[in-house]
Short mmCIF file of C-alpha atoms in Angstrom, two decimals:
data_model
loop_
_atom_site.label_atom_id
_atom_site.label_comp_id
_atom_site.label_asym_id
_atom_site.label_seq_id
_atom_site.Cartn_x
_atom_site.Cartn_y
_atom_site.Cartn_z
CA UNK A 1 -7.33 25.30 -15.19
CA UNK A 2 -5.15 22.37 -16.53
CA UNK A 3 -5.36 19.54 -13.77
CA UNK A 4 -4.47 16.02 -13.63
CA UNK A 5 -6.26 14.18 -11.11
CA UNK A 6 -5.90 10.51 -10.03
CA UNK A 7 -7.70 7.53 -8.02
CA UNK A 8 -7.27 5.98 -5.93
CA UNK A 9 -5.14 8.06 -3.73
CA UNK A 10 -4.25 4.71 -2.27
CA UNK A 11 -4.49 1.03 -3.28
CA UNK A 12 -3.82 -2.21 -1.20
CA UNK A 13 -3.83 -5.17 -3.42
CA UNK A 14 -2.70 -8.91 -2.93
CA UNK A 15 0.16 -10.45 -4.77
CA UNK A 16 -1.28 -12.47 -7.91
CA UNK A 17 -3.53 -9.93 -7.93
CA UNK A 18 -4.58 -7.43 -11.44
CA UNK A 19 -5.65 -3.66 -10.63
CA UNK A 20 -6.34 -0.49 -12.73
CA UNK A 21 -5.35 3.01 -11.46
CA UNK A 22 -6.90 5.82 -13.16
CA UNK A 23 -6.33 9.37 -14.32
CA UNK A 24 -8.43 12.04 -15.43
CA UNK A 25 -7.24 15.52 -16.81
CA UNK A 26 -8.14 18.98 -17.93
CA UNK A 27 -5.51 19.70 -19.68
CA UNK A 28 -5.76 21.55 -23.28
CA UNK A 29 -4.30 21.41 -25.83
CA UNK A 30 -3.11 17.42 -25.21
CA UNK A 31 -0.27 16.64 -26.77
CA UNK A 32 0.80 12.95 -24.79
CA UNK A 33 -0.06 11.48 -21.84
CA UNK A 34 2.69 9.63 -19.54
CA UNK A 35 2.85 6.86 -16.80
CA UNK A 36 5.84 7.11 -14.51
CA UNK A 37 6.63 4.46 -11.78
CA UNK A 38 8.54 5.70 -8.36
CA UNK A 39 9.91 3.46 -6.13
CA UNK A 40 10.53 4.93 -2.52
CA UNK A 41 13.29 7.43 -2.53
CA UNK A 42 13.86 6.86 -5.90
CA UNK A 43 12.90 9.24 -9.37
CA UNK A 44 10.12 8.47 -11.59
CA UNK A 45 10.84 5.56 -14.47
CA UNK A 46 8.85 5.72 -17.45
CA UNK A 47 6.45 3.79 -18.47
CA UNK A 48 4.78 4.46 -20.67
CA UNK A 49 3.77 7.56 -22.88
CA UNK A 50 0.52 7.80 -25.57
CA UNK A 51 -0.75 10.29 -27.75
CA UNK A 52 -3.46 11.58 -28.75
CA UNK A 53 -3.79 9.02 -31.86
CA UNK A 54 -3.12 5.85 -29.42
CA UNK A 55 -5.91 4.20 -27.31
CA UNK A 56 -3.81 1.67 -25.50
CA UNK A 57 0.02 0.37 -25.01
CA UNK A 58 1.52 -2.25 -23.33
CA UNK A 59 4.72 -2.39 -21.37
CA UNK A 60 5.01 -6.01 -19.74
CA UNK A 61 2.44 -6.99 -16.86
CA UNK A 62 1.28 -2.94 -17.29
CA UNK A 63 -1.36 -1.81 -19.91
CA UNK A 64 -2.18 1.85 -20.66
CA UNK A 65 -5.18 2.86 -22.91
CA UNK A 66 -6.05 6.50 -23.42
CA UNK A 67 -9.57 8.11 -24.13
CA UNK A 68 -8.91 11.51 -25.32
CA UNK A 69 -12.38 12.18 -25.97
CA UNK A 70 -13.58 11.71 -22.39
CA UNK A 71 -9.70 12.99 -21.38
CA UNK A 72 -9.03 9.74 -18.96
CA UNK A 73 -6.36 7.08 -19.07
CA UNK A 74 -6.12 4.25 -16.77
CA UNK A 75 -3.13 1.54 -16.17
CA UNK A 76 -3.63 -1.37 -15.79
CA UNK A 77 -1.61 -4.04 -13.56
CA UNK A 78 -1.98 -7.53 -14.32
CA UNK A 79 -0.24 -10.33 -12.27
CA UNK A 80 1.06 -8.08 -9.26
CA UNK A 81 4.18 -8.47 -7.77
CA UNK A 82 5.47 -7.59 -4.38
CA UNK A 83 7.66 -5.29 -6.44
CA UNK A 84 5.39 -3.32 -8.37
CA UNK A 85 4.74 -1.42 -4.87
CA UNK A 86 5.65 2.53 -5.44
CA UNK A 87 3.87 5.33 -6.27
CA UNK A 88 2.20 5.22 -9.68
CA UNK A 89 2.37 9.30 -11.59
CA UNK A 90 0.36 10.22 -14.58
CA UNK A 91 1.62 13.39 -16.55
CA UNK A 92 -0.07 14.88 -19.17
CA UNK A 93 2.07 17.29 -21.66
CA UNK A 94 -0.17 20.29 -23.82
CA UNK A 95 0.51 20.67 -27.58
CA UNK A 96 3.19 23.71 -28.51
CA UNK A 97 4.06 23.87 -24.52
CA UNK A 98 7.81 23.31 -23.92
CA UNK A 99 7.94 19.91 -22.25
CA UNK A 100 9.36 21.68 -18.90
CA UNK A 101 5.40 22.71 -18.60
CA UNK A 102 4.44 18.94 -17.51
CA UNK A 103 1.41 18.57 -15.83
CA UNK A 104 1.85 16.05 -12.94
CA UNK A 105 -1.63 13.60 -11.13
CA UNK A 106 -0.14 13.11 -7.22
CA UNK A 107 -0.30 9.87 -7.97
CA UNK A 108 -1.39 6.33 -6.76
CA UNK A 109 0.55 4.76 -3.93
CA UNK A 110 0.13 0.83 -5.02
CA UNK A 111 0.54 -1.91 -2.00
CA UNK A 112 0.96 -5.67 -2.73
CA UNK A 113 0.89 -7.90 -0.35
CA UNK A 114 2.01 -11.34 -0.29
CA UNK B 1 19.79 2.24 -15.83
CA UNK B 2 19.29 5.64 -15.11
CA UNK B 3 22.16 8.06 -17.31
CA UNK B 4 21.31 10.91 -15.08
CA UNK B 5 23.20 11.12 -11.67
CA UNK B 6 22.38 13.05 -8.80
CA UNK B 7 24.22 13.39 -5.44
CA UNK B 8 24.02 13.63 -2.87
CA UNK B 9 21.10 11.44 -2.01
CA UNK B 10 20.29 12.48 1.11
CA UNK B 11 21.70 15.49 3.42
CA UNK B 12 20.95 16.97 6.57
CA UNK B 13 22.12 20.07 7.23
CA UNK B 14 21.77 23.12 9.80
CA UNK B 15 19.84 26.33 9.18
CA UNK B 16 21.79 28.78 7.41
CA UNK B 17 24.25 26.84 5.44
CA UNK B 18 24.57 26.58 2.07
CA UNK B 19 24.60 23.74 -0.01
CA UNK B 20 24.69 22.72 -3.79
CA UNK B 21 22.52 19.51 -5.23
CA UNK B 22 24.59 18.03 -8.05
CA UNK B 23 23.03 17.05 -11.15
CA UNK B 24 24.80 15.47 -14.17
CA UNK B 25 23.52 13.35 -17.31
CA UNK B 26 25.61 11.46 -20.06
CA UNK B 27 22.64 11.59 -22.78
CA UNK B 28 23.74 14.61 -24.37
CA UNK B 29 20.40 16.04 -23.91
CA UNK B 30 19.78 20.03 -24.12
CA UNK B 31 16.88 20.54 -21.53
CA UNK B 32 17.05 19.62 -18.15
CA UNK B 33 14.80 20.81 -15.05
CA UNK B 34 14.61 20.40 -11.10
CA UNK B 35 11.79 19.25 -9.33
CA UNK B 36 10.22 19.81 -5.75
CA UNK B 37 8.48 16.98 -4.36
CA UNK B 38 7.03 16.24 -1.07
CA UNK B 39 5.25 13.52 0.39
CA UNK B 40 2.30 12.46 -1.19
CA UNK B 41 2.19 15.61 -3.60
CA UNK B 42 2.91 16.26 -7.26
CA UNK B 43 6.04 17.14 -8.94
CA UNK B 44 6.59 20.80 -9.07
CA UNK B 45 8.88 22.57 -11.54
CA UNK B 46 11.39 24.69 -9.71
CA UNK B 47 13.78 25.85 -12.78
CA UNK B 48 14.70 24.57 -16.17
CA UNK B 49 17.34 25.39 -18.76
CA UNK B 50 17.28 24.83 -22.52
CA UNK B 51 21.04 24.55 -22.99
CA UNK B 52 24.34 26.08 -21.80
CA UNK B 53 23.67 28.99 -20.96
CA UNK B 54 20.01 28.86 -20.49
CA UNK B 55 18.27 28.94 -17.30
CA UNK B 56 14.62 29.78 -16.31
CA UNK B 57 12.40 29.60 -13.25
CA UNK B 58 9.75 27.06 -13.13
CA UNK B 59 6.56 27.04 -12.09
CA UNK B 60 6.91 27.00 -8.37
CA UNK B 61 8.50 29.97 -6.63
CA UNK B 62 12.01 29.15 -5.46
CA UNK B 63 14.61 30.61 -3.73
CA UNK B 64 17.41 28.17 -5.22
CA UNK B 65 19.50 29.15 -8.22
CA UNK B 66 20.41 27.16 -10.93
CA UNK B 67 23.69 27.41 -13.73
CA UNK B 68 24.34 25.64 -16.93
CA UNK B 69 27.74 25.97 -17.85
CA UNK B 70 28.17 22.50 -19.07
CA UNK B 71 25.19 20.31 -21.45
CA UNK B 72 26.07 17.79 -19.18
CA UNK B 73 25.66 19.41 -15.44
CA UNK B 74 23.15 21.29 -14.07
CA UNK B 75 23.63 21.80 -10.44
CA UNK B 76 21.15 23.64 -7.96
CA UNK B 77 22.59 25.84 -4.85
CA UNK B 78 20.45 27.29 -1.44
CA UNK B 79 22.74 30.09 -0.33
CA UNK B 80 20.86 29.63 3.02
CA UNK B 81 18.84 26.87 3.39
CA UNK B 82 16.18 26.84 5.64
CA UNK B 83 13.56 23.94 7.34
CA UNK B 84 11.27 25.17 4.49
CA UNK B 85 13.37 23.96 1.92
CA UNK B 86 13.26 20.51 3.34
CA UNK B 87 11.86 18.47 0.38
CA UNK B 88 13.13 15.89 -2.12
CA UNK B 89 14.55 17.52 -5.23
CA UNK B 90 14.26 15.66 -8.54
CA UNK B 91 16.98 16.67 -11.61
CA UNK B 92 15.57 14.98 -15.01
CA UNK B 93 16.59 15.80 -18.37
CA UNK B 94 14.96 15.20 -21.45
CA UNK B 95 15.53 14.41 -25.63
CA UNK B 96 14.74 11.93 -28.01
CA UNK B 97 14.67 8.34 -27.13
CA UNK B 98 17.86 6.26 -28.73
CA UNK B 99 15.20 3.52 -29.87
CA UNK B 100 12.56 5.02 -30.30
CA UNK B 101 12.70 8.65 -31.10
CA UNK B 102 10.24 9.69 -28.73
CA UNK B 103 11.29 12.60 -26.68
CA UNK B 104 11.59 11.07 -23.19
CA UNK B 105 11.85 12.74 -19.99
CA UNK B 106 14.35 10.64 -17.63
CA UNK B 107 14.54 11.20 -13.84
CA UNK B 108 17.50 10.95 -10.94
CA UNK B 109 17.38 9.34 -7.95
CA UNK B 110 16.85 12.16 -6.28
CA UNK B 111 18.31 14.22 -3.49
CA UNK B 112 16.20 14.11 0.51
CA UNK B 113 17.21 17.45 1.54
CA UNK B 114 16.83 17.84 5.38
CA UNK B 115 17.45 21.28 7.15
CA UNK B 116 17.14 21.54 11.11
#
């Protein structure tokens, strides 16, 4: 069965602070692997997205790197700000599947405190 | 800044009554898709369409329809909504990135549907 799964479930961190969320999946064929940001009542934002042929990619203060061997991912946080509080959503797409078949983690509610 | 619009953002409504979520995009992208999220749970695809025309259910049982007479608007209607559909509803839309090429996926706001 093609899961995404991610820890923590729930992460309190101060401000200044760095922190990696993870993500591990099932899913097969992989075709790309997505980060998505969501603010509180708001949609996802990308940030990211990697494929199979990319091991890590930066976007700012976040860092993605991808091990499609072992199927995990993580992201990285470095510096935290009180705004980089949401919920943080891996998605992992399968080769030849339309791109409607997304497979979504429940994500990783992110805290920072000042 | 997001070039996919959804209203309205939040309604509360009584049992029974039905109601259309409003989705509309100014990329010029083919697919689109609405979502079903609740609180603390995953995304779950509730229909998609390909292009005018085109609509499909999703993943997720529904009992919303969807219609795609316009690339640019893809709106979702409950005939009778009910305090099970309460739920936030996600419209996205996806094609290739203007920069990059990459075929992004791009979320709205949202809608916070409430039925008593």
């Amino acid at each position: 069965k093609n899961q995404v799964e991610q820890s923590p479930q729930s992460l309190i961190i101060l401000e200044g602070k760095n922190c990696t969320l993870q993500c591990n999946y099932t899913v097969s064929p992989f075709s790309n692997l997505r980060w998505y940001k969501q603010d509180t009542g708001r949609g996802p934002v990308s940030l990211t997205i990697m494929t199979f042929s990319e091991n890590t990619k930066s976007n700012g203060r976040y860092t993605a790197t991808l091990d499609a061997d072992t199927k995990q991912s993580s992201l990285h946080i470095t510096a935290s700000q009180l705004s980089d509080s949401a919920s943080y959503i891996c998605v992992v797409s399968d080769r030849g599947s339309t791109l409607g078949r997304l497979y979504f983690g429940r994500g990783t509610q992110l805290t920072v405190w000042p | 800044e997001a070039d996919i619009y959804q209203t309205p953002r939040y309604l509360v409504i009584g049992t029974g009554k039905k109601i259309t979520l409003e989705c509309s995009q100014t990329m010029g992208h083919d697919k689109m898709y609405w979502y079903q999220q609740d609180p603390g749970m995953e995304l779950h695809l509730i229909h998609y369409s390909y292009g005018v025309n085109s609509t499909e259910k999703g993943d997720l049982s529904s009992e919303s329809t969807v219609s795609r007479i316009r690339t640019e608007h893809f709106p979702l209607t409950l005939e009778s909504a009910r305090p099970s559909h309460t739920s936030q509803y996600l419209c996205a839309s996806s094609g290739p990135d203007a920069y990059s090429g990459a075929n992004v996926l791009t979320f709205g706001a949202g809608s916070r549907l409430t039925v008593l």
